[in-house]
C-alpha positions as a Python dict, from the first residue, in 0.01 Angstrom:
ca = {
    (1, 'X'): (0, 0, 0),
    (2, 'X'): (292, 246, 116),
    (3, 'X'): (440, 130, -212),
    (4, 'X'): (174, 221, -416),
    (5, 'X'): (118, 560, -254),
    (6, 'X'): (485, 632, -336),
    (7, 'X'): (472, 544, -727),
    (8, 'X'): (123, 702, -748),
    (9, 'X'): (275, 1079, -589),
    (10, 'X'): (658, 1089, -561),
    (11, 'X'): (736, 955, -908),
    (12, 'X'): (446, 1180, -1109),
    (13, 'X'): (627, 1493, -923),
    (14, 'X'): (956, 1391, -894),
    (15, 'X'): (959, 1347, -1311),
    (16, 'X'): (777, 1705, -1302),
    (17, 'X'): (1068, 1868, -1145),
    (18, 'X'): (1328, 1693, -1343),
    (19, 'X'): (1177, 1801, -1669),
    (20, 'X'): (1115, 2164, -1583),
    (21, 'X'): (1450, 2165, -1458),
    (22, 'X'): (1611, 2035, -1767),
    (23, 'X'): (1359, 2330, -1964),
    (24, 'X'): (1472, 2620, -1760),
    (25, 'X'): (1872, 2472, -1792),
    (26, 'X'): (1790, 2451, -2166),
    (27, 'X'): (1650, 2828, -2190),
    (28, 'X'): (1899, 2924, -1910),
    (29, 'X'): (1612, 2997, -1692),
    (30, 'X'): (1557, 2984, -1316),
    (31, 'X'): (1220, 3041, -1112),
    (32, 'X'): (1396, 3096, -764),
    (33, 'X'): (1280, 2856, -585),
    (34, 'X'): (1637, 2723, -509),
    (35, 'X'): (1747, 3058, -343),
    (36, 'X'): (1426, 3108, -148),
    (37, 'X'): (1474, 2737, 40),
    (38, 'X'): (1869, 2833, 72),
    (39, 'X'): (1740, 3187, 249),
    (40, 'X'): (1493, 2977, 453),
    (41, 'X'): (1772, 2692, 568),
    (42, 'X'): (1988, 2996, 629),
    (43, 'X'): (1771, 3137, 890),
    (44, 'X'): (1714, 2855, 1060),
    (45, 'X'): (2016, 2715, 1118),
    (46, 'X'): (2136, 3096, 1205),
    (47, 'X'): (1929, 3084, 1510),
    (48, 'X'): (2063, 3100, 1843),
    (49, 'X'): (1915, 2764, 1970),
    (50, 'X'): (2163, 2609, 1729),
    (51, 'X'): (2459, 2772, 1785),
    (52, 'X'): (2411, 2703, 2191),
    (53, 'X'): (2314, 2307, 2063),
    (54, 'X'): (2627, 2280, 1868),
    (55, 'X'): (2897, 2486, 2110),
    (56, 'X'): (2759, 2488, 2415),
    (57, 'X'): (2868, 2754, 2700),
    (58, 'X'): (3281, 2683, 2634),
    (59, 'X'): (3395, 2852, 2309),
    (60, 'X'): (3302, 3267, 2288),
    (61, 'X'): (3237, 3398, 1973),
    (62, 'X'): (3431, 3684, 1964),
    (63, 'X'): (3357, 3894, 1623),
    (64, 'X'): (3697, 4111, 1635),
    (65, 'X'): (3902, 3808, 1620),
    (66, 'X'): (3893, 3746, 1229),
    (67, 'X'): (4179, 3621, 995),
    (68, 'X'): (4314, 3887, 766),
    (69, 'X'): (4057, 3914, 499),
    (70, 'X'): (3796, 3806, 647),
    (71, 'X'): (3541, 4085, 601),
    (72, 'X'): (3216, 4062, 424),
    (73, 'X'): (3236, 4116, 58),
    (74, 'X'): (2948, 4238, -181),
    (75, 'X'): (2721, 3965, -337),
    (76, 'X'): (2783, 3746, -48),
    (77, 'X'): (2508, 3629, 194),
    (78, 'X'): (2444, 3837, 469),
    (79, 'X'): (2647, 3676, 772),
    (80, 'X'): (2890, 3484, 662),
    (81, 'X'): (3033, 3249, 868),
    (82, 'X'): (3382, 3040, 857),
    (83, 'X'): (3617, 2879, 1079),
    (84, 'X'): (3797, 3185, 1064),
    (85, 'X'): (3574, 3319, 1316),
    (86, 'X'): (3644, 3051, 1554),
    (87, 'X'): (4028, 3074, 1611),
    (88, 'X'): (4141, 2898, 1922),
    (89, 'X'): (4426, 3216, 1952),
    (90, 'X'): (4516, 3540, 1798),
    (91, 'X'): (4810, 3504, 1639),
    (92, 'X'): (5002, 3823, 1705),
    (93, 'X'): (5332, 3721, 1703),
    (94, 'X'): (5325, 3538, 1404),
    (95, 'X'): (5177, 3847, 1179),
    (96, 'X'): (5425, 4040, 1334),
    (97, 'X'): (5705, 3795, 1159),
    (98, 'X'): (5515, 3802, 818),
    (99, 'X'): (5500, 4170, 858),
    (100, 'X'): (5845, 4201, 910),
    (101, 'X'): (6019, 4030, 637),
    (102, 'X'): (5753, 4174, 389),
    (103, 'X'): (5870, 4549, 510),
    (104, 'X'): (6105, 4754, 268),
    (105, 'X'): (6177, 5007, 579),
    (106, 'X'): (6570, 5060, 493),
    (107, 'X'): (6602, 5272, 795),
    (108, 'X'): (6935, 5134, 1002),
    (109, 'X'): (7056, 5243, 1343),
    (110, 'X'): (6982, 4908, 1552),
    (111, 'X'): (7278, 4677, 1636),
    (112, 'X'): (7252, 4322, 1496),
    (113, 'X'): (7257, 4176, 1822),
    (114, 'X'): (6949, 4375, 1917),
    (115, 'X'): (6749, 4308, 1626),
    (116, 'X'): (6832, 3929, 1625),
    (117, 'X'): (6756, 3935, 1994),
    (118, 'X'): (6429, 4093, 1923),
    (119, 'X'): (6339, 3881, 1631),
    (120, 'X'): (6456, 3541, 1784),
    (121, 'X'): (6187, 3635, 2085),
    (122, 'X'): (5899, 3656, 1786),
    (123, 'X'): (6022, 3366, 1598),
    (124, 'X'): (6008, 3150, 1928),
    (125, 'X'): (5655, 3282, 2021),
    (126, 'X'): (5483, 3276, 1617),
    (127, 'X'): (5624, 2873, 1677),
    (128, 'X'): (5462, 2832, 1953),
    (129, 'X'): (5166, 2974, 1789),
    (130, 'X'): (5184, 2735, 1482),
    (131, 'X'): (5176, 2441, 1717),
    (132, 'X'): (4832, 2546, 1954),
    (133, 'X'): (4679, 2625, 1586),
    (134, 'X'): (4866, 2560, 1246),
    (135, 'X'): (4742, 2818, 959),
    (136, 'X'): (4879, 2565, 698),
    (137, 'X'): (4775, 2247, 753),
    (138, 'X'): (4431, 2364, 855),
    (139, 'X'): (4372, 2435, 530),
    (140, 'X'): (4362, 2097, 365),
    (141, 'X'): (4071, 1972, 624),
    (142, 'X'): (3701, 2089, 627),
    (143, 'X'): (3616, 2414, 786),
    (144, 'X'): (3460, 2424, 1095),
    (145, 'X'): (3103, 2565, 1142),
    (146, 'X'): (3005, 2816, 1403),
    (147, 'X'): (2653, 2698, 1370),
    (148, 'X'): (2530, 2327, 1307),
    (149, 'X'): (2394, 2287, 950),
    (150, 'X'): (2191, 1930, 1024),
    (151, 'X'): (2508, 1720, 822),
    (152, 'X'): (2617, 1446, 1117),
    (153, 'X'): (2945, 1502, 917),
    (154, 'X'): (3020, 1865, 1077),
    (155, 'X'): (2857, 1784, 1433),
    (156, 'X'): (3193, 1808, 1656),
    (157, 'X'): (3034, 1829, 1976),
    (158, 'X'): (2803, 1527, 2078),
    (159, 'X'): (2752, 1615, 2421),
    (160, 'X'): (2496, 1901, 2300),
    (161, 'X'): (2280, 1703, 2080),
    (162, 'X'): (1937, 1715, 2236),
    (163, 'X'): (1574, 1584, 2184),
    (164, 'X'): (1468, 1893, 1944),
    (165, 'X'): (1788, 1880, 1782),
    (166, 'X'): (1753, 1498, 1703),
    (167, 'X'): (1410, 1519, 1593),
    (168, 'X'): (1538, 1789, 1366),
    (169, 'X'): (1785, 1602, 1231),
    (170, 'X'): (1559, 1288, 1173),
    (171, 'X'): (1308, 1522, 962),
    (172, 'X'): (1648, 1688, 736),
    (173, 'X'): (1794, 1325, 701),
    (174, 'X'): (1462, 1227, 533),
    (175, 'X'): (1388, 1545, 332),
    (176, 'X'): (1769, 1511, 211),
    (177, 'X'): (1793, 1150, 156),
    (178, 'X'): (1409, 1032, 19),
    (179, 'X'): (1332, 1393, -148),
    (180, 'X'): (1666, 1547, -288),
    (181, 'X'): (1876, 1257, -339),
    (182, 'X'): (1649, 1093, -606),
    (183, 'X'): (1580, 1390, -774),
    (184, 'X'): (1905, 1526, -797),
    (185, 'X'): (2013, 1169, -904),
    (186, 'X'): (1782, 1216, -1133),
    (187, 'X'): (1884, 1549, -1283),
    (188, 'X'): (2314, 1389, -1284),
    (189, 'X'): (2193, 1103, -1496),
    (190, 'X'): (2012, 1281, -1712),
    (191, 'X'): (2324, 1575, -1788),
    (192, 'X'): (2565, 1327, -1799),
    (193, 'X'): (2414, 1145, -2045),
    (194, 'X'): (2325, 1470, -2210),
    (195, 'X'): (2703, 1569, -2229),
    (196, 'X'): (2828, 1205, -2375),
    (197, 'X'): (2544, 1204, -2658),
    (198, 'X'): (2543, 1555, -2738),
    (199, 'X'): (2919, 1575, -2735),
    (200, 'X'): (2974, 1260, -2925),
    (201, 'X'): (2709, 1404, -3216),
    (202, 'X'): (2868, 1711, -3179),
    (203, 'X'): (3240, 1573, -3299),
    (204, 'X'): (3141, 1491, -3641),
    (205, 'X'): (3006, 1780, -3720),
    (206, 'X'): (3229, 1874, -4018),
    (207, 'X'): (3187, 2312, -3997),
    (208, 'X'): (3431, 2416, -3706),
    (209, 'X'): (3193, 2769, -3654),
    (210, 'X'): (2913, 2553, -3640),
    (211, 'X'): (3050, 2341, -3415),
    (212, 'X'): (3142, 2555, -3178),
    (213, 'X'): (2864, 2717, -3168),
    (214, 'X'): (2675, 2407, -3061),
    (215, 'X'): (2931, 2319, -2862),
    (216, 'X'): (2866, 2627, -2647),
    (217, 'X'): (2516, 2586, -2623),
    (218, 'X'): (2549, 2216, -2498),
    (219, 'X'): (2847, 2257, -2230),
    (220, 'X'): (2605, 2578, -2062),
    (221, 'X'): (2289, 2351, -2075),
    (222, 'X'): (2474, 2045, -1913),
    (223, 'X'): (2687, 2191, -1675),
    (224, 'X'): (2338, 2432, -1584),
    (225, 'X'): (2184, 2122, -1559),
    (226, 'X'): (2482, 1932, -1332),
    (227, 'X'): (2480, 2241, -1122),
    (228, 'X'): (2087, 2185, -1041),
    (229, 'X'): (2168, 1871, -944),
    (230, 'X'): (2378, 1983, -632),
    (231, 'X'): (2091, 2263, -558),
    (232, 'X'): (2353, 2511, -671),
    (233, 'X'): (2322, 2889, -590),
    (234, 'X'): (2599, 3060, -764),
    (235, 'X'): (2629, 3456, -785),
    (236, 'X'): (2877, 3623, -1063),
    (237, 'X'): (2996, 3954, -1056),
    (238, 'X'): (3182, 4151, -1287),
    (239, 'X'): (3101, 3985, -1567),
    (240, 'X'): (3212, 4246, -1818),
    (241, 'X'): (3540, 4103, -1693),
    (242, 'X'): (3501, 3768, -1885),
    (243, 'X'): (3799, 3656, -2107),
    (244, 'X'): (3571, 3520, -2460),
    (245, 'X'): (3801, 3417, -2653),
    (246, 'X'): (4202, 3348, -2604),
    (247, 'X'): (4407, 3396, -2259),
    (248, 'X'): (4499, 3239, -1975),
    (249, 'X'): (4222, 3239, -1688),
    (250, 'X'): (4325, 3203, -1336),
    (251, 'X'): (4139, 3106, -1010),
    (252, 'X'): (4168, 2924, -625),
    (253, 'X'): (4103, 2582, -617),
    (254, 'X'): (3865, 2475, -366),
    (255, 'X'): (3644, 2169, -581),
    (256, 'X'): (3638, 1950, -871),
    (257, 'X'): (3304, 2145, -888),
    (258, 'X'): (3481, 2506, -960),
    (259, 'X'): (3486, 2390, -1364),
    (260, 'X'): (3136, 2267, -1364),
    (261, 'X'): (3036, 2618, -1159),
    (262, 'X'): (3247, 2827, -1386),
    (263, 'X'): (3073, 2664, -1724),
    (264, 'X'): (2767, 2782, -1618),
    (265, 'X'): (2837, 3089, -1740),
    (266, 'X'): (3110, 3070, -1979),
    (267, 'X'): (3290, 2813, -2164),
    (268, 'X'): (3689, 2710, -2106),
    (269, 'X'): (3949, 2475, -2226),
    (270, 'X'): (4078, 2291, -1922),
    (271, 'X'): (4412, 2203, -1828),
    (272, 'X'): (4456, 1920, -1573),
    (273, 'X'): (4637, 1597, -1480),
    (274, 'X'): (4461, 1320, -1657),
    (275, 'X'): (4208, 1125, -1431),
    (276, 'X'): (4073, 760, -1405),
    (277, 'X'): (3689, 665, -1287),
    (278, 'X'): (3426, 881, -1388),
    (279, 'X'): (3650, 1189, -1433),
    (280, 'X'): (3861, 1049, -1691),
    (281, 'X'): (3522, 944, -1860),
    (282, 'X'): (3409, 1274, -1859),
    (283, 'X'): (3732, 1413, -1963),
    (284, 'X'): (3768, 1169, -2326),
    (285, 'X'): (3367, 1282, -2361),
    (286, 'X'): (3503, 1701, -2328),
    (287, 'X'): (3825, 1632, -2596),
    (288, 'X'): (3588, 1530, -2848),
    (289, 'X'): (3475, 1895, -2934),
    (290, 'X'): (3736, 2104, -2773),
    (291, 'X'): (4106, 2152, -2734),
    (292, 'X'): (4150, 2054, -2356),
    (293, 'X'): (4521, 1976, -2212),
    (294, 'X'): (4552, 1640, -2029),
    (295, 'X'): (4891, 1529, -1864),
    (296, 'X'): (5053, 1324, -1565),
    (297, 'X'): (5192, 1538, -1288),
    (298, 'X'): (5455, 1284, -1261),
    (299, 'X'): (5621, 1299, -1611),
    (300, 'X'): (5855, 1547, -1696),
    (301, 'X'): (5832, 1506, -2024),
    (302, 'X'): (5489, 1567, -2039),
    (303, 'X'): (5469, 1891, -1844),
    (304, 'X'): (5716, 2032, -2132),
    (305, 'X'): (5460, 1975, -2361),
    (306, 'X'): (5205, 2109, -2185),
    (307, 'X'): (5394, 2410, -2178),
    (308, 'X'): (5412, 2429, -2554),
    (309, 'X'): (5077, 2332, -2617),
    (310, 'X'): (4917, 2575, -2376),
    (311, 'X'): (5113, 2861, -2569),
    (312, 'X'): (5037, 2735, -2885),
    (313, 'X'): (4617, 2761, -2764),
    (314, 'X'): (4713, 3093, -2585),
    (315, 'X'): (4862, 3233, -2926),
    (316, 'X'): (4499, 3104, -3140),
    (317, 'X'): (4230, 3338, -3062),
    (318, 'X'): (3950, 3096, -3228),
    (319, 'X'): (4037, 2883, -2932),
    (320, 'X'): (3883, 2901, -2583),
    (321, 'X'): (4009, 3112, -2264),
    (322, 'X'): (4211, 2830, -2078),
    (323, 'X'): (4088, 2802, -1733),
    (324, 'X'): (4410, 2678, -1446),
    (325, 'X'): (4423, 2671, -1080),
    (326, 'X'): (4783, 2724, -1010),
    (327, 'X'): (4716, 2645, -673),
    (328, 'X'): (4748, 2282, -774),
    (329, 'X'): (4562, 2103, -515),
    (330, 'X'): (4230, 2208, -299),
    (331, 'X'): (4240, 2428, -51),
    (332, 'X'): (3924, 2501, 203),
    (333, 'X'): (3845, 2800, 87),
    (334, 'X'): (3929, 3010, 364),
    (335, 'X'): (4292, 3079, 206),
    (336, 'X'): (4469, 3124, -159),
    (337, 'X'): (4833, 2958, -93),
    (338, 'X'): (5123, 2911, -324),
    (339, 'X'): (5042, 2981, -705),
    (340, 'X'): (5245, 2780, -892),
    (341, 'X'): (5484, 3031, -1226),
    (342, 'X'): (5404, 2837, -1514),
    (343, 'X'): (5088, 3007, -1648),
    (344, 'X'): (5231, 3338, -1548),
    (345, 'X'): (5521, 3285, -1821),
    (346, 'X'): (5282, 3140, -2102),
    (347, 'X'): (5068, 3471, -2113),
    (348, 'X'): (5164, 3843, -2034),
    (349, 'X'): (4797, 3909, -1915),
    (350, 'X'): (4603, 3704, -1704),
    (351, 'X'): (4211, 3673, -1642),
    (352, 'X'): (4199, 3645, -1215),
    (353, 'X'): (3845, 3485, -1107),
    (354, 'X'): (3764, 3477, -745),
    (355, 'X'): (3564, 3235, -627),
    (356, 'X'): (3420, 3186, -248),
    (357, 'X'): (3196, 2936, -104),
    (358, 'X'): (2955, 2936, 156),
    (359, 'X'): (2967, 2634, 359),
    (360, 'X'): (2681, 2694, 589),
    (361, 'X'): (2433, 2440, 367),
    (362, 'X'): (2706, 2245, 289),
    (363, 'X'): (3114, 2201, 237),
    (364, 'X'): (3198, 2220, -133),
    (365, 'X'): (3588, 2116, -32),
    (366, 'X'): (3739, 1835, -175),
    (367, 'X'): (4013, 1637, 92),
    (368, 'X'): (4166, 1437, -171),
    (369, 'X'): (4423, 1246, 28),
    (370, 'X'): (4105, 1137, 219),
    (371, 'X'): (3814, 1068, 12),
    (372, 'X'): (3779, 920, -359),
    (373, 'X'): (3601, 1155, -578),
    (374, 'X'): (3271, 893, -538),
    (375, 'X'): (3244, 926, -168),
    (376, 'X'): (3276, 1307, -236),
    (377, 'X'): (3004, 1323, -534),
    (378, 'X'): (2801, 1188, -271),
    (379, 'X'): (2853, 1388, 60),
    (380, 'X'): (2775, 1652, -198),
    (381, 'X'): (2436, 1482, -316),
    (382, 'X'): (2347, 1457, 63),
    (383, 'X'): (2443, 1819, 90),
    (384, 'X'): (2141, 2061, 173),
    (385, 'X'): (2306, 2300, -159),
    (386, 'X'): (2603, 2437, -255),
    (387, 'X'): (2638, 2810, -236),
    (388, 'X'): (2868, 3085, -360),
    (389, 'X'): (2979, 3391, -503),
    (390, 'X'): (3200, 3440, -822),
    (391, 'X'): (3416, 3774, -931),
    (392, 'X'): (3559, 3814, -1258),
    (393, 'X'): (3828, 4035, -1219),
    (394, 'X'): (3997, 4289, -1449),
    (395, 'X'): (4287, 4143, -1655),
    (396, 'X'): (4615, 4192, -1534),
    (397, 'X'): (4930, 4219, -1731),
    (398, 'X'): (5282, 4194, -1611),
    (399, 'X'): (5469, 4489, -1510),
    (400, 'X'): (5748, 4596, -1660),
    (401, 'X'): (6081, 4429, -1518),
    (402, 'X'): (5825, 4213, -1308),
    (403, 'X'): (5930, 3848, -1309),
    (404, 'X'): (5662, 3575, -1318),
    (405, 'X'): (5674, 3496, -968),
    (406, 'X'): (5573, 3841, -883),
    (407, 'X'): (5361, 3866, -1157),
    (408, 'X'): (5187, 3526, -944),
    (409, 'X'): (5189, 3694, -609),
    (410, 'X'): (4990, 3978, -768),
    (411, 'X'): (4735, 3804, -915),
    (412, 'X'): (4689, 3580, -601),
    (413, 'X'): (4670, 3903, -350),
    (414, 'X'): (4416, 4019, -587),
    (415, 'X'): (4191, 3686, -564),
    (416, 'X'): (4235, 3689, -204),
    (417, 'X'): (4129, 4033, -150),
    (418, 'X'): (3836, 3992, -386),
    (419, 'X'): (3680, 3655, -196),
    (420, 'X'): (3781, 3808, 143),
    (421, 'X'): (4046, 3472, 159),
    (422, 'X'): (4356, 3489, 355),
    (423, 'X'): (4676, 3528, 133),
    (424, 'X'): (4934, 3247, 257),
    (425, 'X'): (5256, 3200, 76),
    (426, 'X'): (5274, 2842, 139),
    (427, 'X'): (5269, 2558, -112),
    (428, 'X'): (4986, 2336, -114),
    (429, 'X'): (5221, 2062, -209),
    (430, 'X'): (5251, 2039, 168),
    (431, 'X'): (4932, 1810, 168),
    (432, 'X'): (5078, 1549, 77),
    (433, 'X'): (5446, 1597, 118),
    (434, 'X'): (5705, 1795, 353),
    (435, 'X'): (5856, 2153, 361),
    (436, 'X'): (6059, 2180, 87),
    (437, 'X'): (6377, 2307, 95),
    (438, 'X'): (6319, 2574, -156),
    (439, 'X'): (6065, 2743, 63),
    (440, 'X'): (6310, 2685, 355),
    (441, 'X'): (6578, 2882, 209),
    (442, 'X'): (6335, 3137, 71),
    (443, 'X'): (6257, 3196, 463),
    (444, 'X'): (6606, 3247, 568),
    (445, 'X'): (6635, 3428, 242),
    (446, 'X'): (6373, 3666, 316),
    (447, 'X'): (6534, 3709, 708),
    (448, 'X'): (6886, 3779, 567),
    (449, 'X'): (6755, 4079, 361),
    (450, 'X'): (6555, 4167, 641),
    (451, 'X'): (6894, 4200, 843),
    (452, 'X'): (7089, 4346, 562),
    (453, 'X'): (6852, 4628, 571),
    (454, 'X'): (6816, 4712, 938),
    (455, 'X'): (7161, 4618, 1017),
    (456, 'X'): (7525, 4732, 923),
    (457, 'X'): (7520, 4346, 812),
    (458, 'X'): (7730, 4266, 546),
    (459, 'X'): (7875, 4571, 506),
    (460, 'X'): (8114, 4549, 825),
    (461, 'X'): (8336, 4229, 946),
    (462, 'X'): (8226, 4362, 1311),
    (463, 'X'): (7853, 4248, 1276),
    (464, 'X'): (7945, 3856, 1201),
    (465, 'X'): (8167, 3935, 1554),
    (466, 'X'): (7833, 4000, 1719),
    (467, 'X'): (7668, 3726, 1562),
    (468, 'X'): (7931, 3495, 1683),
    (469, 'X'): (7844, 3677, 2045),
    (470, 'X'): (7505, 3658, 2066),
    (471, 'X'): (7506, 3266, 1998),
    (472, 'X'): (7752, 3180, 2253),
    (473, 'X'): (7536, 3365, 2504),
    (474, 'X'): (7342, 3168, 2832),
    (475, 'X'): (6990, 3260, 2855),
    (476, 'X'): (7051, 3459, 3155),
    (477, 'X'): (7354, 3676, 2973),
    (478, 'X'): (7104, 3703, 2712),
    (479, 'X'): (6849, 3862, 2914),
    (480, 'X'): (7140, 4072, 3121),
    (481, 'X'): (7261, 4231, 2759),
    (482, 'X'): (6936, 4312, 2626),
    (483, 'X'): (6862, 4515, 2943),
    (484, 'X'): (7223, 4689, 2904),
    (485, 'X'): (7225, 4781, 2521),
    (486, 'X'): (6992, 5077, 2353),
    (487, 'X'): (6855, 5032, 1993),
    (488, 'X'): (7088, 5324, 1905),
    (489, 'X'): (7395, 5088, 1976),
    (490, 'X'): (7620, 5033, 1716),
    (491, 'X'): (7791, 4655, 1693),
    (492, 'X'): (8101, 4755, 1806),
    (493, 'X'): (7902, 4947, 2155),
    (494, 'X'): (7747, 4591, 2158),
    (495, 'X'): (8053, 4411, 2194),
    (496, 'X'): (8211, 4668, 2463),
    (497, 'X'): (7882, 4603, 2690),
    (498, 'X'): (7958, 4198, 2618),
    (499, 'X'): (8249, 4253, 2774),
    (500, 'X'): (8101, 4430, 3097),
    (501, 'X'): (7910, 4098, 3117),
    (502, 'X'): (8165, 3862, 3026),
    (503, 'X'): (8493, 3946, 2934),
    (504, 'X'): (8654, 3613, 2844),
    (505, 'X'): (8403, 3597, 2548),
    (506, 'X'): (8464, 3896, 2413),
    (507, 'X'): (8838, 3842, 2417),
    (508, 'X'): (8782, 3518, 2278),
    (509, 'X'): (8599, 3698, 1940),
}
């Protein structure tokens, strides 16, 4: 009887929706229905009741104590929330280093032994810092919520659950799982299948205008479609901004999700390490009509020949805009690290797109070292929706006598700034490997000029003497000199006050 009820309601308007959905995607078409249920689940899960359920009494919400970048940009939902607002400490000391060796204050007067003294007293606190709270790693795991969003995959705290909360819960797992899920199943099938067939007609069509042309209007209806099937909400601004035809496009990697949300409104050539599963499917079924760049990360060879072939598509402007994430991995979205200099050499102007999620309804982050890309299509399909805001921003060209690693750090300040991410200088390599020592040395790199401006360092055999000081001090002589010498001291003032303290050492040097 149940049964029957089901097949005699559920399927009649389950097919309704899928239909009207693949119209509007067709005529690229929306009634708003999606954003007014997004608004709804917004305010709900926004209300006090569940922040207290899911934090209880210990951790304060403190609104001044935001990451850089963290303030709310246009276009994004009122509110915003991230695990930036939920630091466990402010990390003073450690912005005071960054600020430091990013200063170009040539000023001098300071001895070295003061400055290193002073410095060495940061660099011990900002490590102390990075081991209560890492800003690195943190970013290759799922942000944390400061309100519970019904997903038993970001419920932390336990303890707080209570009766409401769990019959809550029951009635989201069964609107989620035995509403969405078979419609938005649904609605995958159906533009997958839609992208194969159509793309596979599409490749014999002999007339190359012609068949781009069509080729345009089928990638926007699928990848309208796809997005539909995730519940997607996705605002873009700027879009007089939008590279047509030719360049290099540039953006932060948070999903495999940020091509199929991009497409929506524009089409690209991709460029990205060749896949197996149901990517690599989809990537044979995208060559067929358009000049995408496949390669393995782990061949040398063929990373040379991406290079050539990307600036042989950068150099044709019937071609698509190529669409990279230098980043090379995904991040969390609450940061833009490293951006790798390759695309920055192929192309003297470059097409930055910001792009910023809003995790509240549902993570869009992919931990690759953790999940396979089914288990993630999934945790998405179970999502509530998947929310956020896109910038096109104005190209930039390189500067003249800018290198491309500068030309890089530009671009990715000016992402950053536009999503309201934090800009981190880090590699996202480190997800899955160590430090390298290439950003090691660019550390002590970046310290050495730091010294060579505020000191008489390397201009005077004296300073190494009070380098060679300073490390043979105790702790306690340490703290004895630094309560003797003035900032005004010169090295060779320094030394004389050493040997106040401790003659024999002074001799010795």
């Amino acid at each position: 009887f149940i049964a029957g009820l089901v097949s005699l309601f559920y399927l009649p308007f389950s097919l309704s929706i899928v239909i009207t959905v693949i119209f509007l995607s067709a005529a690229g078409l929306s009634l708003g229905i999606r954003a007014r249920i997004t608004t709804l689940l917004i305010k709900i899960f926004e209300v006090r009741f569940f922040r207290n359920q899911f934090w209880g009494s210990d951790i304060s919400h403190d609104p001044e104590q935001k990451d850089v970048g963290d303030e709310p940009r246009p276009g994004l939902i009122k509110n915003r929330h991230s695990s930036s607002d939920l630091r466990i400490i402010k990390r003073e000391h450690s912005e005071m280093i960054d600020s430091k060796l990013q200063e170009q204050d040539d000023m001098k007067g300071r001895s070295t032994v003061s400055v290193v003294v002073d410095d060495t007293l940061d660099f011990v606190s900002a490590g102390i810092e990075s081991i209560i709270e890492d800003t690195v790693t943190s970013r290759f795991s799922a942000e944390r919520l400061p309100s519970w969003n019904l997903l038993s995959r970001t419920k932390y705290s336990f303890q707080h659950i209570t009766p409401k909360l769990t019959i809550l819960w029951i009635l989201g797992f069964y609107v989620r799982y035995f509403i969405f899920v078979p419609i938005r199943i649904c609605l995958f099938v159906v533009g997958m299948s839609s992208l194969v067939i159509i793309t596979s007609a599409i490749g014999y069509v002999p007339n190359k205008a012609l068949k781009k042309w069509l080729n345009r209007r089928a990638m926007l209806m699928c990848m309208q479609i796809f997005t539909r099937a995730f519940s997607s909400i996705v605002r873009f601004h700027g879009r007089e901004n939008r590279a047509m035809r030719g360049g290099i496009c540039v953006a932060n990697h948070t999903s495999p999700f940020d091509v199929m949300i991009l497409s929506c409104d524009n089409c690209y050539a991709m460029v990205g390490q060749r896949q197996g599963g149901i990517l690599g499917f989809l990537q044979k079924s995208l060559s067929k009509v358009e000049h995408h760049i496949w390669f393995e990360r782990s061949e040398a060879n063929d990373r040379k020949a991406v290079s050539s072939r990307m600036r042989e598509h950068v150099g044709d402007p019937s071609k698509l805009p190529i669409i990279i994430f230098p980043e090379g991995t995904c991040i969390n979205n609450t940061s833009v690290m490293l951006f790798k200099k390759g695309s920055f050499e192929i192309s003297a102007t470059i097409y930055p797109i910001a792009i910023k999620y809003d995790a509240r309804l549902g993570d869009a982050f992919w931990n690759s070292s953790k999940q396979s890309y089914g288990e993630y299509l999934w945790m998405m399909m179970t999502s509530w929706a998947i929310t956020c805001d896109v910038w096109y921003l104005p190209p930039m060209s390189r500067l003249e006598g800018e290198d491309s690693i500068a030309f890089a750090r530009r671009v990715k300040r000016a992402i950053a700034k536009a999503g309201g991410l934090v800009d981190l200088e880090w590699d996202g390599a480190l997800k899955r490997s160590k430090v390298s020592d290439k950003l090691i040395a660019l550390q002590q790199k970046l310290y050495f000029e730091r010294l060579s401006r505020k000191t008489s360092m390397c201009s005077d055999e004296i300073s190494q003497d009070s380098i060679d000081i300073l490390q043979n001090l105790s702790e306690e002589d340490r703290e004895q000199l630094l309560q003797k010498i003035d900032e005004a001291d010169d090295d060779a003032e320094v030394i004389r006050k050493v040997s106040e303290i401790i003659p024999e050492l002074a001799e010795e040097v």
